[in-house]
Amino acid sequence: MKNGPELYFDDPRLHMTLPGRMAVRLVTFAGLALLVALTLTLLAAPDERAFWSGVLIALFLGLTSLFGYHRFSKIIGVSMDLLILSHAVLMFLCVAMPSRFSRVWLTAMFASILFVGVDFFMRELPYLQRDGYPFGIVVFYLIEFIVVIWFLYKHVVKVRKADTL
Amino acid sequence: MTRFAFVYIIYSTFVAIVEFFTHWYVGGFRAGTHWLLEVLARLDRFFAFKITLRYFGQPLFQDRSMVGYVLGFIFRTLRLAVGGVVYLVVIGIAIVFYAAWGLLLPFILYKIFS
């Protein structure tokens, strides 16, 4: 008599031959590398249609990899705060990509992050006194606040002023 | 059929595309709804909309005099009105956000093909 449900794992790749599995890996990784290269090229292109195509593929790659990571982290039992991760990536982009084509896009994202930060402090501020509250998160959001305000000032206020002069 | 490498690659590509749209719309809706309910639950600790509605006909502080009933009616009505407006605004913001989220992909496609 069984005590619990029988657990099993099945995947089509387990039934493939070695060359078959190799082919799947090669095609998958080569395809991903091509897509990343294509995305970066399209995002940097001056043509507007190419740029938006790059945005679409970037969204596809980003969302797919995020959910892939989420699934993987659930399987191995280790999880990372994806929200924090995405914020950190955006902060990096803010510093590393100040070029013109990405400015509008990044400004929109940073404005949304600012709202998220405001939302965080509005909702979590009453709980900050609680024992064992992760202080690092508060510091992280404060740093992010400073970076976001700096970014918006640099790329919106300064540029607007320069345009009007 | 998916045991064949070529078929598996085609199949997994198709699944990835379908999953992208599923995550975007269904997952986005779930996450948005979760956020909205969380915000409404936190707001309800302050506005106490549900409890005020339940005890709408009751006087404040169990003062069962005429004044207690009148004041209870006035304050509870005010509380319901303010709470209702705030809830409607929050729900409206959530709807606008989800609509913008949902329209982002068609907008990008429009920008590509226009």
PDB file of C-alpha atoms in Angstrom:
ATOM      1  CA  MET A   1       0.000   0.000   0.000  1.00  0.00           C
ATOM      2  CA  LYS A   2       1.322   3.416  -0.995  1.00  0.00           C
ATOM      3  CA  ASN A   3       1.520   6.186   1.583  1.00  0.00           C
ATOM      4  CA  GLY A   4       1.455   9.142  -0.773  1.00  0.00           C
ATOM      5  CA  PRO A   5       1.197  10.119  -4.401  1.00  0.00           C
ATOM      6  CA  GLU A   6       3.805   8.654  -6.691  1.00  0.00           C
ATOM      7  CA  LEU A   7       6.085  11.449  -7.905  1.00  0.00           C
ATOM      8  CA  TYR A   8       7.787  11.224 -11.237  1.00  0.00           C
ATOM      9  CA  PHE A   9       9.586  13.501 -13.656  1.00  0.00           C
ATOM     10  CA  ASP A  10       9.391  13.158 -17.378  1.00  0.00           C
ATOM     11  CA  ASP A  11      10.824  15.265 -20.159  1.00  0.00           C
ATOM     12  CA  PRO A  12      11.065  14.543 -23.893  1.00  0.00           C
ATOM     13  CA  ARG A  13      14.823  15.205 -23.754  1.00  0.00           C
ATOM     14  CA  LEU A  14      15.277  12.203 -21.461  1.00  0.00           C
ATOM     15  CA  HIS A  15      14.073   9.932 -24.260  1.00  0.00           C
ATOM     16  CA  MET A  16      16.366  11.401 -26.913  1.00  0.00           C
ATOM     17  CA  THR A  17      19.603   9.998 -28.137  1.00  0.00           C
ATOM     18  CA  LEU A  18      22.847  11.712 -27.177  1.00  0.00           C
ATOM     19  CA  PRO A  19      23.254  13.452 -30.576  1.00  0.00           C
ATOM     20  CA  GLY A  20      19.604  14.534 -30.344  1.00  0.00           C
ATOM     21  CA  ARG A  21      20.117  16.159 -26.938  1.00  0.00           C
ATOM     22  CA  MET A  22      23.307  17.747 -28.202  1.00  0.00           C
ATOM     23  CA  ALA A  23      21.450  19.152 -31.212  1.00  0.00           C
ATOM     24  CA  VAL A  24      18.715  20.592 -28.959  1.00  0.00           C
ATOM     25  CA  ARG A  25      21.277  22.314 -26.730  1.00  0.00           C
ATOM     26  CA  LEU A  26      23.273  23.644 -29.650  1.00  0.00           C
ATOM     27  CA  VAL A  27      20.245  25.010 -31.476  1.00  0.00           C
ATOM     28  CA  THR A  28      18.777  26.483 -28.262  1.00  0.00           C
ATOM     29  CA  PHE A  29      21.935  28.260 -27.131  1.00  0.00           C
ATOM     30  CA  ALA A  30      22.871  29.381 -30.644  1.00  0.00           C
ATOM     31  CA  GLY A  31      19.317  30.669 -31.133  1.00  0.00           C
ATOM     32  CA  LEU A  32      19.415  32.565 -27.843  1.00  0.00           C
ATOM     33  CA  ALA A  33      22.808  34.084 -28.641  1.00  0.00           C
ATOM     34  CA  LEU A  34      21.529  35.155 -32.060  1.00  0.00           C
ATOM     35  CA  LEU A  35      18.395  36.653 -30.525  1.00  0.00           C
ATOM     36  CA  VAL A  36      20.431  38.639 -27.970  1.00  0.00           C
ATOM     37  CA  ALA A  37      22.752  39.918 -30.701  1.00  0.00           C
ATOM     38  CA  LEU A  38      19.763  40.766 -32.909  1.00  0.00           C
ATOM     39  CA  THR A  39      18.045  42.584 -30.039  1.00  0.00           C
ATOM     40  CA  LEU A  40      21.080  44.731 -29.263  1.00  0.00           C
ATOM     41  CA  THR A  41      21.560  45.520 -32.952  1.00  0.00           C
ATOM     42  CA  LEU A  42      17.907  46.445 -33.411  1.00  0.00           C
ATOM     43  CA  LEU A  43      17.846  48.580 -30.257  1.00  0.00           C
ATOM     44  CA  ALA A  44      20.874  50.505 -31.482  1.00  0.00           C
ATOM     45  CA  ALA A  45      19.447  50.969 -34.988  1.00  0.00           C
ATOM     46  CA  PRO A  46      18.370  54.506 -35.928  1.00  0.00           C
ATOM     47  CA  ASP A  47      15.253  53.237 -37.712  1.00  0.00           C
ATOM     48  CA  GLU A  48      12.167  53.436 -35.497  1.00  0.00           C
ATOM     49  CA  ARG A  49      10.630  50.159 -36.702  1.00  0.00           C
ATOM     50  CA  ALA A  50      13.859  48.320 -35.995  1.00  0.00           C
ATOM     51  CA  PHE A  51      14.035  49.869 -32.538  1.00  0.00           C
ATOM     52  CA  TRP A  52      10.493  48.738 -31.633  1.00  0.00           C
ATOM     53  CA  SER A  53      11.221  45.268 -33.005  1.00  0.00           C
ATOM     54  CA  GLY A  54      14.207  45.193 -30.662  1.00  0.00           C
ATOM     55  CA  VAL A  55      12.003  46.263 -27.773  1.00  0.00           C
ATOM     56  CA  LEU A  56       9.554  43.438 -28.529  1.00  0.00           C
ATOM     57  CA  ILE A  57      12.283  40.793 -28.684  1.00  0.00           C
ATOM     58  CA  ALA A  58      13.902  42.221 -25.540  1.00  0.00           C
ATOM     59  CA  LEU A  59      10.584  41.917 -23.709  1.00  0.00           C
ATOM     60  CA  PHE A  60      10.191  38.351 -24.956  1.00  0.00           C
ATOM     61  CA  LEU A  61      13.717  37.392 -23.886  1.00  0.00           C
ATOM     62  CA  GLY A  62      13.441  39.182 -20.563  1.00  0.00           C
ATOM     63  CA  LEU A  63      10.107  37.729 -19.559  1.00  0.00           C
ATOM     64  CA  THR A  64      10.983  34.228 -20.764  1.00  0.00           C
ATOM     65  CA  SER A  65      14.293  34.200 -18.888  1.00  0.00           C
ATOM     66  CA  LEU A  66      12.712  35.660 -15.752  1.00  0.00           C
ATOM     67  CA  PHE A  67      10.052  32.971 -15.630  1.00  0.00           C
ATOM     68  CA  GLY A  68      12.603  30.333 -16.551  1.00  0.00           C
ATOM     69  CA  TYR A  69      14.724  31.491 -13.632  1.00  0.00           C
ATOM     70  CA  HIS A  70      11.681  31.564 -11.362  1.00  0.00           C
ATOM     71  CA  ARG A  71      10.795  27.970 -12.279  1.00  0.00           C
ATOM     72  CA  PHE A  72      14.405  26.857 -11.880  1.00  0.00           C
ATOM     73  CA  SER A  73      14.772  28.556  -8.490  1.00  0.00           C
ATOM     74  CA  LYS A  74      11.578  26.862  -7.304  1.00  0.00           C
ATOM     75  CA  ILE A  75      12.919  23.458  -8.361  1.00  0.00           C
ATOM     76  CA  ILE A  76      16.272  23.859  -6.627  1.00  0.00           C
ATOM     77  CA  GLY A  77      14.687  25.559  -3.619  1.00  0.00           C
ATOM     78  CA  VAL A  78      16.704  28.763  -3.862  1.00  0.00           C
ATOM     79  CA  SER A  79      14.971  31.941  -4.797  1.00  0.00           C
ATOM     80  CA  MET A  80      16.098  35.455  -5.396  1.00  0.00           C
ATOM     81  CA  ASP A  81      13.880  38.492  -5.153  1.00  0.00           C
ATOM     82  CA  LEU A  82      13.209  39.058  -8.841  1.00  0.00           C
ATOM     83  CA  LEU A  83      11.872  42.525  -8.209  1.00  0.00           C
ATOM     84  CA  ILE A  84      15.097  43.560  -6.507  1.00  0.00           C
ATOM     85  CA  LEU A  85      17.075  41.881  -9.301  1.00  0.00           C
ATOM     86  CA  SER A  86      15.186  43.771 -11.996  1.00  0.00           C
ATOM     87  CA  HIS A  87      15.671  47.025 -10.107  1.00  0.00           C
ATOM     88  CA  ALA A  88      19.405  46.366  -9.856  1.00  0.00           C
ATOM     89  CA  VAL A  89      19.588  45.637 -13.605  1.00  0.00           C
ATOM     90  CA  LEU A  90      17.737  48.838 -14.394  1.00  0.00           C
ATOM     91  CA  MET A  91      20.056  50.817 -12.152  1.00  0.00           C
ATOM     92  CA  PHE A  92      22.990  49.321 -14.015  1.00  0.00           C
ATOM     93  CA  LEU A  93      21.388  50.250 -17.355  1.00  0.00           C
ATOM     94  CA  CYS A  94      20.831  53.747 -16.034  1.00  0.00           C
ATOM     95  CA  VAL A  95      24.519  54.191 -15.403  1.00  0.00           C
ATOM     96  CA  ALA A  96      25.835  52.209 -18.372  1.00  0.00           C
ATOM     97  CA  MET A  97      23.498  53.293 -21.178  1.00  0.00           C
ATOM     98  CA  PRO A  98      23.056  57.026 -21.240  1.00  0.00           C
ATOM     99  CA  SER A  99      22.803  57.126 -25.069  1.00  0.00           C
ATOM    100  CA  ARG A 100      19.973  58.992 -26.742  1.00  0.00           C
ATOM    101  CA  PHE A 101      17.973  56.114 -28.218  1.00  0.00           C
ATOM    102  CA  SER A 102      17.450  54.501 -24.843  1.00  0.00           C
ATOM    103  CA  ARG A 103      16.737  57.679 -22.940  1.00  0.00           C
ATOM    104  CA  VAL A 104      12.973  57.834 -23.415  1.00  0.00           C
ATOM    105  CA  TRP A 105      12.568  54.145 -22.717  1.00  0.00           C
ATOM    106  CA  LEU A 106      14.700  54.239 -19.591  1.00  0.00           C
ATOM    107  CA  THR A 107      13.039  57.414 -18.378  1.00  0.00           C
ATOM    108  CA  ALA A 108       9.666  55.680 -18.552  1.00  0.00           C
ATOM    109  CA  MET A 109      11.000  52.662 -16.674  1.00  0.00           C
ATOM    110  CA  PHE A 110      12.640  54.798 -14.021  1.00  0.00           C
ATOM    111  CA  ALA A 111       9.514  56.836 -13.543  1.00  0.00           C
ATOM    112  CA  SER A 112       7.653  53.582 -12.926  1.00  0.00           C
ATOM    113  CA  ILE A 113      10.374  52.473 -10.486  1.00  0.00           C
ATOM    114  CA  LEU A 114       9.982  55.764  -8.666  1.00  0.00           C
ATOM    115  CA  PHE A 115       6.288  54.998  -8.235  1.00  0.00           C
ATOM    116  CA  VAL A 116       7.136  51.509  -6.989  1.00  0.00           C
ATOM    117  CA  GLY A 117       9.579  53.031  -4.487  1.00  0.00           C
ATOM    118  CA  VAL A 118       6.990  55.530  -3.294  1.00  0.00           C
ATOM    119  CA  ASP A 119       4.502  52.685  -2.972  1.00  0.00           C
ATOM    120  CA  PHE A 120       7.062  50.674  -0.983  1.00  0.00           C
ATOM    121  CA  PHE A 121       7.722  53.458   1.498  1.00  0.00           C
ATOM    122  CA  MET A 122       4.040  54.285   1.844  1.00  0.00           C
ATOM    123  CA  ARG A 123       3.076  50.698   2.538  1.00  0.00           C
ATOM    124  CA  GLU A 124       6.102  49.473   4.453  1.00  0.00           C
ATOM    125  CA  LEU A 125       6.969  52.551   6.511  1.00  0.00           C
ATOM    126  CA  PRO A 126       4.646  51.575   9.404  1.00  0.00           C
ATOM    127  CA  TYR A 127       6.365  48.190   9.623  1.00  0.00           C
ATOM    128  CA  LEU A 128       9.949  49.472   9.602  1.00  0.00           C
ATOM    129  CA  GLN A 129      10.102  49.393  13.394  1.00  0.00           C
ATOM    130  CA  ARG A 130       9.389  45.678  13.484  1.00  0.00           C
ATOM    131  CA  ASP A 131      12.208  43.503  14.838  1.00  0.00           C
ATOM    132  CA  GLY A 132      14.143  41.603  12.219  1.00  0.00           C
ATOM    133  CA  TYR A 133      13.002  43.792   9.364  1.00  0.00           C
ATOM    134  CA  PRO A 134      15.526  43.422   6.526  1.00  0.00           C
ATOM    135  CA  PHE A 135      17.312  46.734   6.805  1.00  0.00           C
ATOM    136  CA  GLY A 136      19.200  46.075   3.562  1.00  0.00           C
ATOM    137  CA  ILE A 137      15.997  46.433   1.553  1.00  0.00           C
ATOM    138  CA  VAL A 138      15.344  49.881   2.977  1.00  0.00           C
ATOM    139  CA  VAL A 139      18.917  50.922   2.157  1.00  0.00           C
ATOM    140  CA  PHE A 140      18.509  49.443  -1.336  1.00  0.00           C
ATOM    141  CA  TYR A 141      15.356  51.439  -1.988  1.00  0.00           C
ATOM    142  CA  LEU A 142      16.968  54.602  -0.647  1.00  0.00           C
ATOM    143  CA  ILE A 143      19.953  54.149  -2.974  1.00  0.00           C
ATOM    144  CA  GLU A 144      17.563  53.465  -5.811  1.00  0.00           C
ATOM    145  CA  PHE A 145      15.639  56.612  -4.993  1.00  0.00           C
ATOM    146  CA  ILE A 146      18.811  58.665  -5.210  1.00  0.00           C
ATOM    147  CA  VAL A 147      19.878  57.009  -8.492  1.00  0.00           C
ATOM    148  CA  VAL A 148      16.441  57.435 -10.033  1.00  0.00           C
ATOM    149  CA  ILE A 149      16.162  61.092  -9.062  1.00  0.00           C
ATOM    150  CA  TRP A 150      19.684  61.685 -10.365  1.00  0.00           C
ATOM    151  CA  PHE A 151      18.832  59.919 -13.624  1.00  0.00           C
ATOM    152  CA  LEU A 152      15.569  61.775 -14.140  1.00  0.00           C
ATOM    153  CA  TYR A 153      17.269  65.082 -13.356  1.00  0.00           C
ATOM    154  CA  LYS A 154      20.157  64.366 -15.697  1.00  0.00           C
ATOM    155  CA  HIS A 155      18.095  63.083 -18.610  1.00  0.00           C
ATOM    156  CA  VAL A 156      14.873  65.042 -18.330  1.00  0.00           C
ATOM    157  CA  VAL A 157      15.418  68.357 -16.570  1.00  0.00           C
ATOM    158  CA  LYS A 158      18.892  69.091 -17.935  1.00  0.00           C
ATOM    159  CA  VAL A 159      18.025  68.015 -21.490  1.00  0.00           C
ATOM    160  CA  ARG A 160      14.791  70.027 -21.423  1.00  0.00           C
ATOM    161  CA  LYS A 161      16.730  73.063 -20.252  1.00  0.00           C
ATOM    162  CA  ALA A 162      19.320  72.536 -22.991  1.00  0.00           C
ATOM    163  CA  ASP A 163      16.573  72.182 -25.606  1.00  0.00           C
ATOM    164  CA  THR A 164      14.842  75.376 -24.547  1.00  0.00           C
ATOM    165  CA  LEU A 165      18.031  77.422 -24.538  1.00  0.00           C
TER     166      LEU A 165
ATOM    167  CA  MET B   1       6.861  13.034 -31.525  1.00  0.00           C
ATOM    168  CA  THR B   2       8.669  15.500 -29.249  1.00  0.00           C
ATOM    169  CA  ARG B   3      11.308  12.822 -28.670  1.00  0.00           C
ATOM    170  CA  PHE B   4      12.770  13.824 -32.016  1.00  0.00           C
ATOM    171  CA  ALA B   5      15.177  16.718 -31.576  1.00  0.00           C
ATOM    172  CA  PHE B   6      13.894  18.722 -34.544  1.00  0.00           C
ATOM    173  CA  VAL B   7      10.244  18.371 -33.513  1.00  0.00           C
ATOM    174  CA  TYR B   8      11.146  19.220 -29.908  1.00  0.00           C
ATOM    175  CA  ILE B   9      12.904  22.443 -30.964  1.00  0.00           C
ATOM    176  CA  ILE B  10       9.903  23.557 -33.049  1.00  0.00           C
ATOM    177  CA  TYR B  11       7.514  22.553 -30.244  1.00  0.00           C
ATOM    178  CA  SER B  12       9.484  24.329 -27.478  1.00  0.00           C
ATOM    179  CA  THR B  13       9.788  27.494 -29.589  1.00  0.00           C
ATOM    180  CA  PHE B  14       6.027  27.503 -30.066  1.00  0.00           C
ATOM    181  CA  VAL B  15       5.483  26.845 -26.329  1.00  0.00           C
ATOM    182  CA  ALA B  16       7.856  29.722 -25.411  1.00  0.00           C
ATOM    183  CA  ILE B  17       5.885  32.141 -27.609  1.00  0.00           C
ATOM    184  CA  VAL B  18       2.537  30.996 -26.173  1.00  0.00           C
ATOM    185  CA  GLU B  19       3.945  31.167 -22.619  1.00  0.00           C
ATOM    186  CA  PHE B  20       5.163  34.706 -23.240  1.00  0.00           C
ATOM    187  CA  PHE B  21       1.646  35.900 -24.022  1.00  0.00           C
ATOM    188  CA  THR B  22       0.172  33.813 -21.185  1.00  0.00           C
ATOM    189  CA  HIS B  23       2.604  35.303 -18.673  1.00  0.00           C
ATOM    190  CA  TRP B  24       2.079  38.772 -20.064  1.00  0.00           C
ATOM    191  CA  TYR B  25      -1.699  38.787 -19.892  1.00  0.00           C
ATOM    192  CA  VAL B  26      -2.750  36.081 -17.385  1.00  0.00           C
ATOM    193  CA  GLY B  27       0.303  36.384 -15.099  1.00  0.00           C
ATOM    194  CA  GLY B  28       0.181  40.172 -15.346  1.00  0.00           C
ATOM    195  CA  PHE B  29      -3.514  40.156 -14.453  1.00  0.00           C
ATOM    196  CA  ARG B  30      -2.888  37.842 -11.482  1.00  0.00           C
ATOM    197  CA  ALA B  31      -0.002  39.957 -10.203  1.00  0.00           C
ATOM    198  CA  GLY B  32      -2.033  43.144 -10.664  1.00  0.00           C
ATOM    199  CA  THR B  33      -5.052  41.666  -8.898  1.00  0.00           C
ATOM    200  CA  HIS B  34      -2.841  40.464  -6.049  1.00  0.00           C
ATOM    201  CA  TRP B  35      -1.364  43.954  -5.679  1.00  0.00           C
ATOM    202  CA  LEU B  36      -4.802  45.557  -5.834  1.00  0.00           C
ATOM    203  CA  LEU B  37      -6.300  43.256  -3.184  1.00  0.00           C
ATOM    204  CA  GLU B  38      -3.280  43.802  -0.943  1.00  0.00           C
ATOM    205  CA  VAL B  39      -3.593  47.586  -1.229  1.00  0.00           C
ATOM    206  CA  LEU B  40      -7.374  47.443  -0.668  1.00  0.00           C
ATOM    207  CA  ALA B  41      -6.903  45.195   2.383  1.00  0.00           C
ATOM    208  CA  ARG B  42      -4.370  47.647   3.855  1.00  0.00           C
ATOM    209  CA  LEU B  43      -6.644  50.590   3.089  1.00  0.00           C
ATOM    210  CA  ASP B  44      -9.567  48.805   4.715  1.00  0.00           C
ATOM    211  CA  ARG B  45      -7.643  48.718   8.009  1.00  0.00           C
ATOM    212  CA  PHE B  46      -7.883  52.497   7.985  1.00  0.00           C
ATOM    213  CA  PHE B  47     -11.222  53.158   6.273  1.00  0.00           C
ATOM    214  CA  ALA B  48     -13.001  50.057   7.649  1.00  0.00           C
ATOM    215  CA  PHE B  49     -15.424  50.204   4.727  1.00  0.00           C
ATOM    216  CA  LYS B  50     -16.785  46.699   5.175  1.00  0.00           C
ATOM    217  CA  ILE B  51     -17.448  46.999   8.922  1.00  0.00           C
ATOM    218  CA  THR B  52     -18.916  50.492   8.553  1.00  0.00           C
ATOM    219  CA  LEU B  53     -21.283  49.142   5.921  1.00  0.00           C
ATOM    220  CA  ARG B  54     -22.270  46.236   8.171  1.00  0.00           C
ATOM    221  CA  TYR B  55     -23.057  48.508  11.132  1.00  0.00           C
ATOM    222  CA  PHE B  56     -24.423  51.357   9.058  1.00  0.00           C
ATOM    223  CA  GLY B  57     -27.698  51.692  10.990  1.00  0.00           C
ATOM    224  CA  GLN B  58     -25.981  51.479  14.390  1.00  0.00           C
ATOM    225  CA  PRO B  59     -25.163  54.569  16.489  1.00  0.00           C
ATOM    226  CA  LEU B  60     -21.566  55.478  17.342  1.00  0.00           C
ATOM    227  CA  PHE B  61     -20.194  54.162  20.656  1.00  0.00           C
ATOM    228  CA  GLN B  62     -23.537  52.410  21.355  1.00  0.00           C
ATOM    229  CA  ASP B  63     -25.121  55.759  22.191  1.00  0.00           C
ATOM    230  CA  ARG B  64     -28.696  54.808  21.442  1.00  0.00           C
ATOM    231  CA  SER B  65     -30.114  58.288  21.819  1.00  0.00           C
ATOM    232  CA  MET B  66     -31.446  60.349  18.917  1.00  0.00           C
ATOM    233  CA  VAL B  67     -28.197  62.336  18.768  1.00  0.00           C
ATOM    234  CA  GLY B  68     -26.164  59.101  18.690  1.00  0.00           C
ATOM    235  CA  TYR B  69     -28.195  57.788  15.771  1.00  0.00           C
ATOM    236  CA  VAL B  70     -27.944  61.050  13.819  1.00  0.00           C
ATOM    237  CA  LEU B  71     -24.205  61.431  14.422  1.00  0.00           C
ATOM    238  CA  GLY B  72     -23.660  57.757  13.631  1.00  0.00           C
ATOM    239  CA  PHE B  73     -25.504  58.139  10.369  1.00  0.00           C
ATOM    240  CA  ILE B  74     -23.525  61.257   9.411  1.00  0.00           C
ATOM    241  CA  PHE B  75     -20.073  59.921  10.339  1.00  0.00           C
ATOM    242  CA  ARG B  76     -20.641  56.482   8.879  1.00  0.00           C
ATOM    243  CA  THR B  77     -21.966  57.998   5.642  1.00  0.00           C
ATOM    244  CA  LEU B  78     -18.931  60.285   5.433  1.00  0.00           C
ATOM    245  CA  ARG B  79     -16.591  57.404   6.113  1.00  0.00           C
ATOM    246  CA  LEU B  80     -18.280  55.261   3.471  1.00  0.00           C
ATOM    247  CA  ALA B  81     -18.204  58.099   0.947  1.00  0.00           C
ATOM    248  CA  VAL B  82     -14.526  58.927   1.484  1.00  0.00           C
ATOM    249  CA  GLY B  83     -13.538  55.253   1.604  1.00  0.00           C
ATOM    250  CA  GLY B  84     -15.611  54.500  -1.486  1.00  0.00           C
ATOM    251  CA  VAL B  85     -13.991  57.330  -3.436  1.00  0.00           C
ATOM    252  CA  VAL B  86     -10.485  56.234  -2.386  1.00  0.00           C
ATOM    253  CA  TYR B  87     -11.241  52.599  -3.286  1.00  0.00           C
ATOM    254  CA  LEU B  88     -12.680  53.656  -6.638  1.00  0.00           C
ATOM    255  CA  VAL B  89      -9.587  55.755  -7.368  1.00  0.00           C
ATOM    256  CA  VAL B  90      -7.276  52.851  -6.458  1.00  0.00           C
ATOM    257  CA  ILE B  91      -9.332  50.417  -8.562  1.00  0.00           C
ATOM    258  CA  GLY B  92      -9.353  52.950 -11.406  1.00  0.00           C
ATOM    259  CA  ILE B  93      -5.568  53.317 -11.245  1.00  0.00           C
ATOM    260  CA  ALA B  94      -5.219  49.517 -11.302  1.00  0.00           C
ATOM    261  CA  ILE B  95      -7.520  49.284 -14.340  1.00  0.00           C
ATOM    262  CA  VAL B  96      -5.563  52.000 -16.151  1.00  0.00           C
ATOM    263  CA  PHE B  97      -2.273  50.233 -15.347  1.00  0.00           C
ATOM    264  CA  TYR B  98      -3.571  46.876 -16.562  1.00  0.00           C
ATOM    265  CA  ALA B  99      -5.043  48.450 -19.698  1.00  0.00           C
ATOM    266  CA  ALA B 100      -1.689  50.119 -20.412  1.00  0.00           C
ATOM    267  CA  TRP B 101       0.069  46.819 -19.714  1.00  0.00           C
ATOM    268  CA  GLY B 102      -2.309  44.972 -22.032  1.00  0.00           C
ATOM    269  CA  LEU B 103      -2.044  47.575 -24.775  1.00  0.00           C
ATOM    270  CA  LEU B 104       1.754  47.738 -24.668  1.00  0.00           C
ATOM    271  CA  LEU B 105       2.258  44.723 -26.958  1.00  0.00           C
ATOM    272  CA  PRO B 106      -0.319  45.860 -29.558  1.00  0.00           C
ATOM    273  CA  PHE B 107       1.263  49.335 -29.366  1.00  0.00           C
ATOM    274  CA  ILE B 108       4.715  47.923 -30.085  1.00  0.00           C
ATOM    275  CA  LEU B 109       3.307  45.867 -32.986  1.00  0.00           C
ATOM    276  CA  TYR B 110       1.598  49.002 -34.281  1.00  0.00           C
ATOM    277  CA  LYS B 111       4.885  50.913 -34.101  1.00  0.00           C
ATOM    278  CA  ILE B 112       6.619  48.116 -35.991  1.00  0.00           C
ATOM    279  CA  PHE B 113       4.074  47.748 -38.784  1.00  0.00           C
ATOM    280  CA  SER B 114       2.821  51.321 -39.135  1.00  0.00           C
TER     281      SER B 114
END
